[in-house]
mmCIF file of C-alpha atoms and ligand atoms in Angstrom:
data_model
loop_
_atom_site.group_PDB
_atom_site.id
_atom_site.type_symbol
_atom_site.label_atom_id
_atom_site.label_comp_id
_atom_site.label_asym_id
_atom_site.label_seq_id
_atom_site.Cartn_x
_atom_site.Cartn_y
_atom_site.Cartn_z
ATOM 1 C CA UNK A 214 -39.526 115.508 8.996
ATOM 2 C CA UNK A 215 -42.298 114.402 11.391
ATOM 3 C CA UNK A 216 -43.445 110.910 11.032
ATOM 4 C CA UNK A 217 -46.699 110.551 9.586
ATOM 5 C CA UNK A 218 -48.766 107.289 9.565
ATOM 6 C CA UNK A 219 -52.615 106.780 9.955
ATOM 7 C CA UNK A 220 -54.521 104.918 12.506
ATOM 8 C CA UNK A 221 -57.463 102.650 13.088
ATOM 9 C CA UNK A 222 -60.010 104.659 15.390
ATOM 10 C CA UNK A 223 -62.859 103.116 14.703
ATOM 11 C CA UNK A 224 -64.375 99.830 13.641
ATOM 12 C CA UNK A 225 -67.704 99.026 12.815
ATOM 13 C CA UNK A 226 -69.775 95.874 11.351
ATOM 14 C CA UNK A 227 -72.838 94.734 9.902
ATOM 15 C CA UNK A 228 -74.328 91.366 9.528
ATOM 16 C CA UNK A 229 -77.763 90.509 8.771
ATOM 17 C CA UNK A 230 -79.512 88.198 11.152
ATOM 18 C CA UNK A 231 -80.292 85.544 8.682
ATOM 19 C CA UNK A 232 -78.247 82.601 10.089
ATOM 20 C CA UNK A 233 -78.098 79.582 7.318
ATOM 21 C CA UNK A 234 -76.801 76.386 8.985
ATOM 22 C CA UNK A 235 -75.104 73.746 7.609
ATOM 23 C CA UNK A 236 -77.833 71.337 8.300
ATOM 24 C CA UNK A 237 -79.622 73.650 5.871
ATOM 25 C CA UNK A 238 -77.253 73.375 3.195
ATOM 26 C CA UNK A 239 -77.605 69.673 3.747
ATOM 27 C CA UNK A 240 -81.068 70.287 2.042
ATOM 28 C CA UNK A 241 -80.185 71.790 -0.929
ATOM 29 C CA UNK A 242 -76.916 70.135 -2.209
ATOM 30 C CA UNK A 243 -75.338 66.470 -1.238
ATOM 31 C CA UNK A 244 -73.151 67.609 1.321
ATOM 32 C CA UNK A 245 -73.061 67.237 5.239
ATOM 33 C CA UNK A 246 -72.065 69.364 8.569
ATOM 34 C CA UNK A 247 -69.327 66.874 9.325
ATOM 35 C CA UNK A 248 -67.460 67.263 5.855
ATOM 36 C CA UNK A 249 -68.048 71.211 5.523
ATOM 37 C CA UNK A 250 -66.931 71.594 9.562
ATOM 38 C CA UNK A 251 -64.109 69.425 8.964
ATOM 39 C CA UNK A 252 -62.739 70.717 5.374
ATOM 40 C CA UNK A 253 -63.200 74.444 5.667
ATOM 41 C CA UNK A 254 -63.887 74.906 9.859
ATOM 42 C CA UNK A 255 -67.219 76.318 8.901
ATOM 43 C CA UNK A 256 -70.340 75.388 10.799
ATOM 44 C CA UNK A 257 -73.128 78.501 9.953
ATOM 45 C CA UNK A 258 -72.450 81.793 7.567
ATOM 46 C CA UNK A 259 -75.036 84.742 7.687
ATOM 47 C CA UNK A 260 -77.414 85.357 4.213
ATOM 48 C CA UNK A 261 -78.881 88.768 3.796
ATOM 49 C CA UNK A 262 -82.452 87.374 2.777
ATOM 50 C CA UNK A 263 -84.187 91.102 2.023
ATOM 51 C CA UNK A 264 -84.237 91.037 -2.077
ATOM 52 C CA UNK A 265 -84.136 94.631 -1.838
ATOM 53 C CA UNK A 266 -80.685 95.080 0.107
ATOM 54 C CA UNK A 267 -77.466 94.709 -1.078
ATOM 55 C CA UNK A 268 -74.338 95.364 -0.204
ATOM 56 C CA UNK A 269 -74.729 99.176 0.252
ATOM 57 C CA UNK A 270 -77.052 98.299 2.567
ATOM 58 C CA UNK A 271 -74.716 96.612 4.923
ATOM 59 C CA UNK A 272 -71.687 98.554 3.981
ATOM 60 C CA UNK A 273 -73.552 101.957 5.267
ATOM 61 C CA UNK A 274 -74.253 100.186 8.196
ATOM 62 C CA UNK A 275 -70.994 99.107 9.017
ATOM 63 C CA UNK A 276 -69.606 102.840 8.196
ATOM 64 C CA UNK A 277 -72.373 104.393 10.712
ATOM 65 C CA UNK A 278 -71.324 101.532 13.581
ATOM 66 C CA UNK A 279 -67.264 102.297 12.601
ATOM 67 C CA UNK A 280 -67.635 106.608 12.585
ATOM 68 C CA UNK A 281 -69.646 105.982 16.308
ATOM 69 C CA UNK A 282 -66.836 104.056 17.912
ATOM 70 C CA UNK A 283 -64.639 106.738 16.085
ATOM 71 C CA UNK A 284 -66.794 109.386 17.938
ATOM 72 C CA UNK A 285 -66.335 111.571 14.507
ATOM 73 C CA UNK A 286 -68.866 112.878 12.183
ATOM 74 C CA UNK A 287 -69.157 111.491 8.367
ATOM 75 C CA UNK A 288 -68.843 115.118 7.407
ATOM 76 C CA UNK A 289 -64.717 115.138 8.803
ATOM 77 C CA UNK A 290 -64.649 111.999 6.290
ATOM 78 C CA UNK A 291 -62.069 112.776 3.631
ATOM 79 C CA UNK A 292 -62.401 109.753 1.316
ATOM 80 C CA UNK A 293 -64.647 105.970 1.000
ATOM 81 C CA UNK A 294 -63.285 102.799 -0.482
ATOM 82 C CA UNK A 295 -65.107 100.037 -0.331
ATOM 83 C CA UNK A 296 -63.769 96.948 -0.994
ATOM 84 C CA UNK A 297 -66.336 94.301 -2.571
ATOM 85 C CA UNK A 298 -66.909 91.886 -5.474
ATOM 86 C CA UNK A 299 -70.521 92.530 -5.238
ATOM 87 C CA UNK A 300 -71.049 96.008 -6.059
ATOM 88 C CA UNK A 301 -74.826 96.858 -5.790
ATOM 89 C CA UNK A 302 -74.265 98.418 -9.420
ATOM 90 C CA UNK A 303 -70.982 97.943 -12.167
ATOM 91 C CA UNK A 304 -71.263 101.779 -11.675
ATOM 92 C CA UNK A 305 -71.652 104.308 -9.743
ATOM 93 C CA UNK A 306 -70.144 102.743 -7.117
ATOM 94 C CA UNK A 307 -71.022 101.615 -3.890
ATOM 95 C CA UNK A 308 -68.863 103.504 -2.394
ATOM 96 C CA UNK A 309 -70.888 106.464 -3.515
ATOM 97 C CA UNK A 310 -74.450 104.947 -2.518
ATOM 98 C CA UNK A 311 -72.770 104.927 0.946
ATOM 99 C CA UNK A 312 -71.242 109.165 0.880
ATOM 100 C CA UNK A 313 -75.075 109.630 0.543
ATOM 101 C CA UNK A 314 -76.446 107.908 2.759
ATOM 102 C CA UNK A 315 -74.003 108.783 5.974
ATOM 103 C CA UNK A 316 -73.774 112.381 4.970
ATOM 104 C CA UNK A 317 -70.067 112.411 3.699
ATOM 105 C CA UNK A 318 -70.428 115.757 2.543
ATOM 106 C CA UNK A 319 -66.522 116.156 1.414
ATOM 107 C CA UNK A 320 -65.587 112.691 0.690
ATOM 108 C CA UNK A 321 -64.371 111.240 -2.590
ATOM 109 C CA UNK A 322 -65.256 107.526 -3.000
ATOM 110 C CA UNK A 323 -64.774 104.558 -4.847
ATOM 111 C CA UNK A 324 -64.541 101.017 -5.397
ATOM 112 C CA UNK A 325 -61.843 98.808 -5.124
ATOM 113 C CA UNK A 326 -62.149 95.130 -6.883
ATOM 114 C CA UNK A 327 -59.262 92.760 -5.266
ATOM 115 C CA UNK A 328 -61.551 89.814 -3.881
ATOM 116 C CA UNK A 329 -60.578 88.560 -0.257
ATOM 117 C CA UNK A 330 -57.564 90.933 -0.466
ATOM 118 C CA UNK A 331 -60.022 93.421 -1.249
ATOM 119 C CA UNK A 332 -60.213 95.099 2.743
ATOM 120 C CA UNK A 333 -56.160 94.977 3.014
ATOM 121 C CA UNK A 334 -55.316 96.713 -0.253
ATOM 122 C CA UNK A 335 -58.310 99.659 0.557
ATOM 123 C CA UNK A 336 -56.467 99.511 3.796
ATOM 124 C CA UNK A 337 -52.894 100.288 2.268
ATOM 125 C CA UNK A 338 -54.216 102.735 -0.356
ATOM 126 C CA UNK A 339 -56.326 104.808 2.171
ATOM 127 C CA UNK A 340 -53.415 104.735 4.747
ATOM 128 C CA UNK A 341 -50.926 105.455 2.039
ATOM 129 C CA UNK A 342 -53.466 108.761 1.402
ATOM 130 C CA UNK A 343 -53.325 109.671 4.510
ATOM 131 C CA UNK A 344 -49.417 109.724 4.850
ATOM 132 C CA UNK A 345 -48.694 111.736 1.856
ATOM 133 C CA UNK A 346 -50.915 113.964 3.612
ATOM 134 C CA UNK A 347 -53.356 114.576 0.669
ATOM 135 C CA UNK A 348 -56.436 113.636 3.423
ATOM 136 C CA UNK A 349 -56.731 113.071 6.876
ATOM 137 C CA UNK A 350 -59.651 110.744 7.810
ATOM 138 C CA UNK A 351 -61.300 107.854 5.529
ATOM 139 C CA UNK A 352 -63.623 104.992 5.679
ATOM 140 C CA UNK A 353 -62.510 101.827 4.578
ATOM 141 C CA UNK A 354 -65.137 99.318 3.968
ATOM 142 C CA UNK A 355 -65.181 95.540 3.419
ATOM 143 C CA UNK A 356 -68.345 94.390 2.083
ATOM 144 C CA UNK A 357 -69.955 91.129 -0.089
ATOM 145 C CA UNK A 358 -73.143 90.163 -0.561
ATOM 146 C CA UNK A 359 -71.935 86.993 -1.520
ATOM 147 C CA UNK A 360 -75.688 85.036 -1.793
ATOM 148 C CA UNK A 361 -76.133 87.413 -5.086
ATOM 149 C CA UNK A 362 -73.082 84.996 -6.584
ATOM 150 C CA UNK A 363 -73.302 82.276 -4.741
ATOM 151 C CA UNK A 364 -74.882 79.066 -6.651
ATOM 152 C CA UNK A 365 -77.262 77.020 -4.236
ATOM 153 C CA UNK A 366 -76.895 73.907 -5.827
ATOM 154 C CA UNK A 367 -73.179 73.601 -6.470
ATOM 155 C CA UNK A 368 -71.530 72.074 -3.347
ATOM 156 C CA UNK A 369 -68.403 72.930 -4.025
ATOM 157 C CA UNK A 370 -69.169 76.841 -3.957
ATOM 158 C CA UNK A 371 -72.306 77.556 -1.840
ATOM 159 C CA UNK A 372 -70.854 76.330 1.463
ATOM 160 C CA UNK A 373 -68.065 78.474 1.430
ATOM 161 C CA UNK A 374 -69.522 82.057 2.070
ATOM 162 C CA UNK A 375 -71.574 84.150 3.834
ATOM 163 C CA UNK A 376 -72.735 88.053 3.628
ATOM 164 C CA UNK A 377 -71.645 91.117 5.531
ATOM 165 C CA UNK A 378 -69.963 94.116 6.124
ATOM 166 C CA UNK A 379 -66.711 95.553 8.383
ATOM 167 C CA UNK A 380 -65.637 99.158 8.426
ATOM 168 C CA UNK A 381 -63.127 100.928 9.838
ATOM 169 C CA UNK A 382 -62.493 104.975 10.434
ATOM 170 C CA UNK A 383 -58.559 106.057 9.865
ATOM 171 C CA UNK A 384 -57.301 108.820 10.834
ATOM 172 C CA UNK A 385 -53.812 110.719 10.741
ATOM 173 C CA UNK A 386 -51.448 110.417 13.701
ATOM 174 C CA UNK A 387 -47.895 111.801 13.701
ATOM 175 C CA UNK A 388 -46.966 108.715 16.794
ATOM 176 C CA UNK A 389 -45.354 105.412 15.935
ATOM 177 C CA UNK A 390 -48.689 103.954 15.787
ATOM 178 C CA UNK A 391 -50.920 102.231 13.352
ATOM 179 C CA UNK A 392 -49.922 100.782 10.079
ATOM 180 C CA UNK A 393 -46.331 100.763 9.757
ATOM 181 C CA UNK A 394 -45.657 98.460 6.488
ATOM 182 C CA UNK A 395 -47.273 96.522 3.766
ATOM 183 C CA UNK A 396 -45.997 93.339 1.434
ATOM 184 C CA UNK A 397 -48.894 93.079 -1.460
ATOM 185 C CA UNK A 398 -48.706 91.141 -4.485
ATOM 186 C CA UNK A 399 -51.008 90.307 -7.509
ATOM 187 C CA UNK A 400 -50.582 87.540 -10.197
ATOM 188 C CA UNK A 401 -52.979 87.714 -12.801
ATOM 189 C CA UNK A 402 -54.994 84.014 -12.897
ATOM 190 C CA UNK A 403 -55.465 83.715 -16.620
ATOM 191 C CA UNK A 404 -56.314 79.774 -15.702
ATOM 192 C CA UNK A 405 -59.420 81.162 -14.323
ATOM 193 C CA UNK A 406 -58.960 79.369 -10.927
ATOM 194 C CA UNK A 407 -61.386 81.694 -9.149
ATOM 195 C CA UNK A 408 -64.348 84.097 -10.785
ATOM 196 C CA UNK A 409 -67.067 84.840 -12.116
ATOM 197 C CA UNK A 410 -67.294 84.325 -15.661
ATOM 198 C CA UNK A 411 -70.014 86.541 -16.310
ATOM 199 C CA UNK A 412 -71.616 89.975 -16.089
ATOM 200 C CA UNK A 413 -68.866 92.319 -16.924
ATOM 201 C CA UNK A 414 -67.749 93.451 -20.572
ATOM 202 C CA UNK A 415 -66.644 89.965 -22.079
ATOM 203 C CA UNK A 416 -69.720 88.034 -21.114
ATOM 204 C CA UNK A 417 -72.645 90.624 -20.560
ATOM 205 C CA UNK A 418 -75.479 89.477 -19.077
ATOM 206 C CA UNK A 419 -77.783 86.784 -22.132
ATOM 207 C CA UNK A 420 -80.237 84.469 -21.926
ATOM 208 C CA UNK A 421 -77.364 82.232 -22.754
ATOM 209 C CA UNK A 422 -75.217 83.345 -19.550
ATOM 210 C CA UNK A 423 -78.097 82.974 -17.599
ATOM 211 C CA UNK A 424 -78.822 79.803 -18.360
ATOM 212 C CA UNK A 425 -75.194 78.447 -18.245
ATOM 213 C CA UNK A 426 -74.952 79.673 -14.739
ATOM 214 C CA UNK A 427 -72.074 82.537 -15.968
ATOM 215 C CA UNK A 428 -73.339 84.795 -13.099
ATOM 216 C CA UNK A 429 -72.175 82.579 -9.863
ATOM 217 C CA UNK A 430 -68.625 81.999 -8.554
ATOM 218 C CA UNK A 431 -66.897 79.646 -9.978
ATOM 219 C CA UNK A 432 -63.540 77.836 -8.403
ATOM 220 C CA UNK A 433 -61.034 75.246 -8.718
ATOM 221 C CA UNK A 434 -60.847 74.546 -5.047
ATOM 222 C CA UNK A 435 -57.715 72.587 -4.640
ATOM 223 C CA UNK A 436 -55.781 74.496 -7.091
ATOM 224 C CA UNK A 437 -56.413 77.778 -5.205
ATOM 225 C CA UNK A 438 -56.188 76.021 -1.882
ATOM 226 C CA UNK A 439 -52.939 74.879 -2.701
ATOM 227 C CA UNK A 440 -51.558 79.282 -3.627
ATOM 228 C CA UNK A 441 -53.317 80.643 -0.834
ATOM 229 C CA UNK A 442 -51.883 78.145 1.642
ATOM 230 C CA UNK A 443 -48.500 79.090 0.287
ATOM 231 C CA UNK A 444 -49.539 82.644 -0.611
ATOM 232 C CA UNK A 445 -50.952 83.727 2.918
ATOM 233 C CA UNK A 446 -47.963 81.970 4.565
ATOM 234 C CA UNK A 447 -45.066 83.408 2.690
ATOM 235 C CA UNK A 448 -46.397 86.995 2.883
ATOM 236 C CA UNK A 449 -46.994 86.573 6.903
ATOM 237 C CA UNK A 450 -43.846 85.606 7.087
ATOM 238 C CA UNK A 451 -42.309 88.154 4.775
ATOM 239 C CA UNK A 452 -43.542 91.289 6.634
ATOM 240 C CA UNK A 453 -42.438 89.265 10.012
ATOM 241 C CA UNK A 454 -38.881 89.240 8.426
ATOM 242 C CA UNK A 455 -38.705 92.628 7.013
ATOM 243 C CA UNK A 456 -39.716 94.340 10.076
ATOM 244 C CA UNK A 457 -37.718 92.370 12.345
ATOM 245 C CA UNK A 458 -41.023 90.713 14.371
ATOM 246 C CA UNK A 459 -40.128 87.383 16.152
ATOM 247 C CA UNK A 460 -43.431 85.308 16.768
ATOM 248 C CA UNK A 461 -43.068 86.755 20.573
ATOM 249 C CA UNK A 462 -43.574 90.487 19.300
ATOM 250 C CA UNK A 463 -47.281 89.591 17.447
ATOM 251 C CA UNK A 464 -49.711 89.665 19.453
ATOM 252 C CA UNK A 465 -52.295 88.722 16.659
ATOM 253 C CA UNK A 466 -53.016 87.115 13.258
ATOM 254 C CA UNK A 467 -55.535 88.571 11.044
ATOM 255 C CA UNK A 468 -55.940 86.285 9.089
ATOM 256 C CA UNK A 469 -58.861 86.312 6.329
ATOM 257 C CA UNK A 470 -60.781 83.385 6.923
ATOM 258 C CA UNK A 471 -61.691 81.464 3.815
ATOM 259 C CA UNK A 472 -60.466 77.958 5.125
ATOM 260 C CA UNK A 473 -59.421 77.174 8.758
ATOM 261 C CA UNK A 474 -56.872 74.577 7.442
ATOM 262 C CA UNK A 475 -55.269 77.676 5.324
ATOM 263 C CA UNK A 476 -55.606 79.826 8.863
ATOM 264 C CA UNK A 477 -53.697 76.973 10.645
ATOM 265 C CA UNK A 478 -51.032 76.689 8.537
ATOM 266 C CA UNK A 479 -50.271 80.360 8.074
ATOM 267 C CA UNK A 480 -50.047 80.516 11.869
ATOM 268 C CA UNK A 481 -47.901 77.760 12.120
ATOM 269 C CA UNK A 482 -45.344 79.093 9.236
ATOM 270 C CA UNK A 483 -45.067 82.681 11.443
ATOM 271 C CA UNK A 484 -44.796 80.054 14.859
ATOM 272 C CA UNK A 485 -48.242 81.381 16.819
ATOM 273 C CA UNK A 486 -49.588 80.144 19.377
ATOM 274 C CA UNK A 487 -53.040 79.199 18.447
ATOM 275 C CA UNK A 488 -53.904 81.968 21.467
ATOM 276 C CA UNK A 489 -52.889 84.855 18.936
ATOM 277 C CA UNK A 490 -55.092 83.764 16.006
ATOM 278 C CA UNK A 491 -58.339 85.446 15.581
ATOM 279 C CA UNK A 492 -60.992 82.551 14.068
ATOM 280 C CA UNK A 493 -64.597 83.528 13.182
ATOM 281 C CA UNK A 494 -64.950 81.150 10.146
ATOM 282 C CA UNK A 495 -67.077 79.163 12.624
ATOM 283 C CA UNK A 496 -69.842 81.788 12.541
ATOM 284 C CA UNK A 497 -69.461 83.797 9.193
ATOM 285 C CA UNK A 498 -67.926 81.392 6.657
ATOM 286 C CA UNK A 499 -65.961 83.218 4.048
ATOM 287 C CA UNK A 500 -67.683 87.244 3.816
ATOM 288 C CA UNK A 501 -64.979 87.798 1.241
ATOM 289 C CA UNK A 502 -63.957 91.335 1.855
ATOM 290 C CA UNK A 503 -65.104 91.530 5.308
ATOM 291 C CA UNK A 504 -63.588 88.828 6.957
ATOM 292 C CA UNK A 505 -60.431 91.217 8.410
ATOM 293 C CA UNK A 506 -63.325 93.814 9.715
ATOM 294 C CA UNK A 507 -65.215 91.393 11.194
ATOM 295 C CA UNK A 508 -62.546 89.932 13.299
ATOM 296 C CA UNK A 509 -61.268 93.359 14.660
ATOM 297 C CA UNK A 510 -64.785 93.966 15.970
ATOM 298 C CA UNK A 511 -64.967 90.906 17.323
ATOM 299 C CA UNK A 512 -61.635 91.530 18.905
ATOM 300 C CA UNK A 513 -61.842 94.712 19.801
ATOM 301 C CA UNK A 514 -62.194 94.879 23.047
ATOM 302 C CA UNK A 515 -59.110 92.444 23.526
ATOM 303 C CA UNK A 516 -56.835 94.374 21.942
ATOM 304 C CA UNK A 517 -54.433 96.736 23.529
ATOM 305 C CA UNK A 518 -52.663 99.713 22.351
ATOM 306 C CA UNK A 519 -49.451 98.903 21.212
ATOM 307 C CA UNK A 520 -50.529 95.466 20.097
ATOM 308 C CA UNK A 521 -48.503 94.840 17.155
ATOM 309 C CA UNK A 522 -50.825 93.002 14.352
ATOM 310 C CA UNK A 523 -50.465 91.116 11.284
ATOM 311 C CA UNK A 524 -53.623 91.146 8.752
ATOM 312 C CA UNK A 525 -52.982 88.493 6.208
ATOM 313 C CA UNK A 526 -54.913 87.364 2.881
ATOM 314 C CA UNK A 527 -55.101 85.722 0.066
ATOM 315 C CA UNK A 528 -57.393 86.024 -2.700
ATOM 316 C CA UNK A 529 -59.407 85.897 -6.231
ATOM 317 C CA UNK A 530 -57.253 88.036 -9.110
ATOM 318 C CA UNK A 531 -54.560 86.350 -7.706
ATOM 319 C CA UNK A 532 -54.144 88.869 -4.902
ATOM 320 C CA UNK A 533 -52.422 88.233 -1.475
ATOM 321 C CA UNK A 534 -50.671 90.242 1.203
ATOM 322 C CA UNK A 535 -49.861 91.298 4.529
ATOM 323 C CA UNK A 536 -50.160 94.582 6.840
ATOM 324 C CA UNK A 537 -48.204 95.417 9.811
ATOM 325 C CA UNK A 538 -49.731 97.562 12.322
ATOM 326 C CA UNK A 539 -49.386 98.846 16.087
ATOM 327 C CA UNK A 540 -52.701 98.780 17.398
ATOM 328 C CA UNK A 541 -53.554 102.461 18.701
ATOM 329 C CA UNK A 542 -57.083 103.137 20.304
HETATM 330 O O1 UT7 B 834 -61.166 83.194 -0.249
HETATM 331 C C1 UT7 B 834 -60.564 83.134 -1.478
HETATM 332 C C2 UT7 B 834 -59.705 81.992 -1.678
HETATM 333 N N1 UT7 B 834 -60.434 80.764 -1.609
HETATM 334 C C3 UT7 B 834 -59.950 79.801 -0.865
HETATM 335 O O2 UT7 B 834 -58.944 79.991 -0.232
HETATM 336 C C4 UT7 B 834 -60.631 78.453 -0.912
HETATM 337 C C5 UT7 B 834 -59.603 77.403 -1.207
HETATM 338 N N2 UT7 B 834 -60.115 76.048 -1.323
HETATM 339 C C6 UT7 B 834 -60.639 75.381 -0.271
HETATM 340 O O3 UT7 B 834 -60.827 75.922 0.797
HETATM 341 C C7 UT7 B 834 -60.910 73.908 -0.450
HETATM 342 O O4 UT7 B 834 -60.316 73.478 -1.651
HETATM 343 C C8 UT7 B 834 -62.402 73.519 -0.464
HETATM 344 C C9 UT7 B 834 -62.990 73.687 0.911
HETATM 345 C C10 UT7 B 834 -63.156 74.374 -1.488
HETATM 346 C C11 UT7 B 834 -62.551 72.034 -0.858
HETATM 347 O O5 UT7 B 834 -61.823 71.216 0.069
HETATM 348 P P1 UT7 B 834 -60.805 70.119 -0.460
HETATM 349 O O6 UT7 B 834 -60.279 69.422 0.709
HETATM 350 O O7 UT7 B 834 -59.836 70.804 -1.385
HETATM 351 O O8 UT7 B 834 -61.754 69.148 -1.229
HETATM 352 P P2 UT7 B 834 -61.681 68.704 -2.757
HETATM 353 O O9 UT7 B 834 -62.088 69.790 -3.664
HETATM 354 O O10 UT7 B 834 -60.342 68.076 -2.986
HETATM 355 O O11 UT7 B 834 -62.787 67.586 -2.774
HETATM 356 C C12 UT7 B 834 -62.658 66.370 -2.003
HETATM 357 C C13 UT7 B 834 -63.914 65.540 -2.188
HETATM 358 C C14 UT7 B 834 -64.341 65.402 -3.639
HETATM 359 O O12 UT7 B 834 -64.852 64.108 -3.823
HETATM 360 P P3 UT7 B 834 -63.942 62.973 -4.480
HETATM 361 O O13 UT7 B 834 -63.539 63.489 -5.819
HETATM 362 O O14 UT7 B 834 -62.767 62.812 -3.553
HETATM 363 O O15 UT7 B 834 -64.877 61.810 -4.511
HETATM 364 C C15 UT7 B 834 -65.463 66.409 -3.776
HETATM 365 O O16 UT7 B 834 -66.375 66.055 -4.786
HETATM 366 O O17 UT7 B 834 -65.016 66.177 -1.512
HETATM 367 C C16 UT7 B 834 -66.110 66.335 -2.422
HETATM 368 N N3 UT7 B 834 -66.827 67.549 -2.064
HETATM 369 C C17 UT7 B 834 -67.799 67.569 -1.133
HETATM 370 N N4 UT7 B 834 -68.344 66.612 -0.353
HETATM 371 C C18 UT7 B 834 -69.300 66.977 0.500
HETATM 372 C C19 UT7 B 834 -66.658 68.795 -2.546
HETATM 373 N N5 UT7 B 834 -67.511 69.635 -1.936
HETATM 374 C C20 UT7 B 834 -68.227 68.902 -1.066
HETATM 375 C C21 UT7 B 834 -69.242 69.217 -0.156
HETATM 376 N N6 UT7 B 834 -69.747 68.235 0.608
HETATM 377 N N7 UT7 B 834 -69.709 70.482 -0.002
#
């Protein structure tokens, strides 16, 4: 039987210009640049200020930027997920507002809820699509608006993230190219480590959960830092095992960037060279979903076919997990 496997052809991004600084968070919460650089690497995240955009705004964005470099037209587009916590609507969903708006005339779409691990498992799903050979070409989509959850005057939360949006286009390819194995794992967090208490069918939306701030993110930082330290490590170096890769044979980490001291130590576990690691934490702080997107476009033109890559996450849910791929454009 020929081998069938799907490829990245495309990747695409949007962030909105918005850039909120540290210093600025210094004005809303008691907190400082040196303690948010040093705990979490981050030193500016982007806000998407327009009231009236969300994150189908920057999702279809990204999708347009990701079907350009893919030099294909949305109508070839077989299916949409987009990956997000912050759906512009419970339903439909935003993968839907976005088949609209690019002119996906044959797609199927939907949402996919797995937090930071979000872009990775609409990765493995869409791939594993592809493969069967039920489709041929889909748009995966990584995209939070993370300001509509964030709470501005809990220090703890709002210097973590940012908004935006990565996309990328994959298509079929019968070569030894593009993803060639996943490791994903969920562990349901009944403790309530990481989430958002309200808005969905057990809390709907009151005056009460309003007023209790139920709508924002809420997290037990050390607890979770503690899993996805151990999480993001042990799957990197699970798919490394499995698939025979010495730390010679990656050329890159992945990694999703919610803490650079999590980053760090995943790299070190796998035994990369700091060179290998892709690190936008810096600019973006944690975009949830998008962090894997972003980094590939802001990668992309270092990356060389054949480059064999590791994306990595860990995330809300619990979710966590790893991708192997041969880079192919
Ligand atoms: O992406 C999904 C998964 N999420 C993650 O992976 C995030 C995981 N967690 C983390 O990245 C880290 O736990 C944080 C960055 C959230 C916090 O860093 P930490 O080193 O775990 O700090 P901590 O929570 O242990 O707090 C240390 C101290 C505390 O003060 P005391 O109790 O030692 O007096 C906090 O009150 O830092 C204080 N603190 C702050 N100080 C200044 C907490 N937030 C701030 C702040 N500015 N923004």
């Amino acid at each position: 039987m020929a081998l069938k496997r799907s490829k990245i052809t495309g990747v695409g991004k949007y962030l909105p210009d918005y850039v909120m600084t540290n210093e600025e968070l210094e004005k809303h919460v008691d907190t400082n640049d040196e303690w948010i650089r040093s705990r979490t690497g981050i030193a500016e995240r982007r806000i998407l200020k327009d009231p009236d955009k969300a994150t189908s705004f920057m999702a279809t964005n990204a999708a347009e930027d990701a079907l350009k470099d893919a030099d294909i037209d949305a109508e070839e587009i077989d299916l949409i997920i987009v990956a997000t916590v912050t759906p512009d609507y419970l339903f439909p969903a935003t993968a839907a507002l976005v088949q609209k708006r690019i002119g996906a005339k044959k797609a199927f779409g939907f949402d996919l809820s797995a937090a930071c691990s979000g872009f990775l498992f609409a990765l493995s799903t869409a791939g594993s699509m592809i493969e069967s050979g039920r489709i041929k070409k889909a748009l995966v989509i990584g995209a939070d608006k993370m300001s509509s959850i964030m709470d501005f005057t809990d220090r703890t939360t709002c210097i973590l993230f940012g908004d935006g949006a990565g996309a990328v286009v994959l298509e079929e390819t019968d070569e030894d190219e593009g993803i060639v194995d996943f490791v994903q794992y969920t562990d349901g967090d009944e403790n309530c480590t990481l989430y958002q208490p309200a808005g969905g069918s057990l809390n709907p939306a009151t005056e009460e959960t309003v007023k209790n701030k139920m709508h924002y993110i809420r997290q037990d930082g050390r607890t979770v830092f503690k899993k996805a330290t151990e999480g993001m490590a042990d799957v990197s170096l699970e798919i490394m095992k499995k698939n025979n890769l010495s730390p010679d044979d990656v050329a890159w980490l992945v990694p999703h960037q919610a803490n650079l001291r999590i980053i760090n130590a995943t790299a070190r576990r796998m035994g990369l060279s700091e060179d290998k690691v892709m690190i936008n934490i810096n600019k973006y702080g944690n975009t949830t979903a998008a962090t894997i997107p972003l980094c590939l476009y802001d990668w992309k033109d270092k990356l060389n076919k054949g480059d064999k890559i590791i994306l990595s996450a860990f995330g809300g849910g619990l979710t966590w997990g790893a991708i192997y791929l041969k880079w192919s454009k």
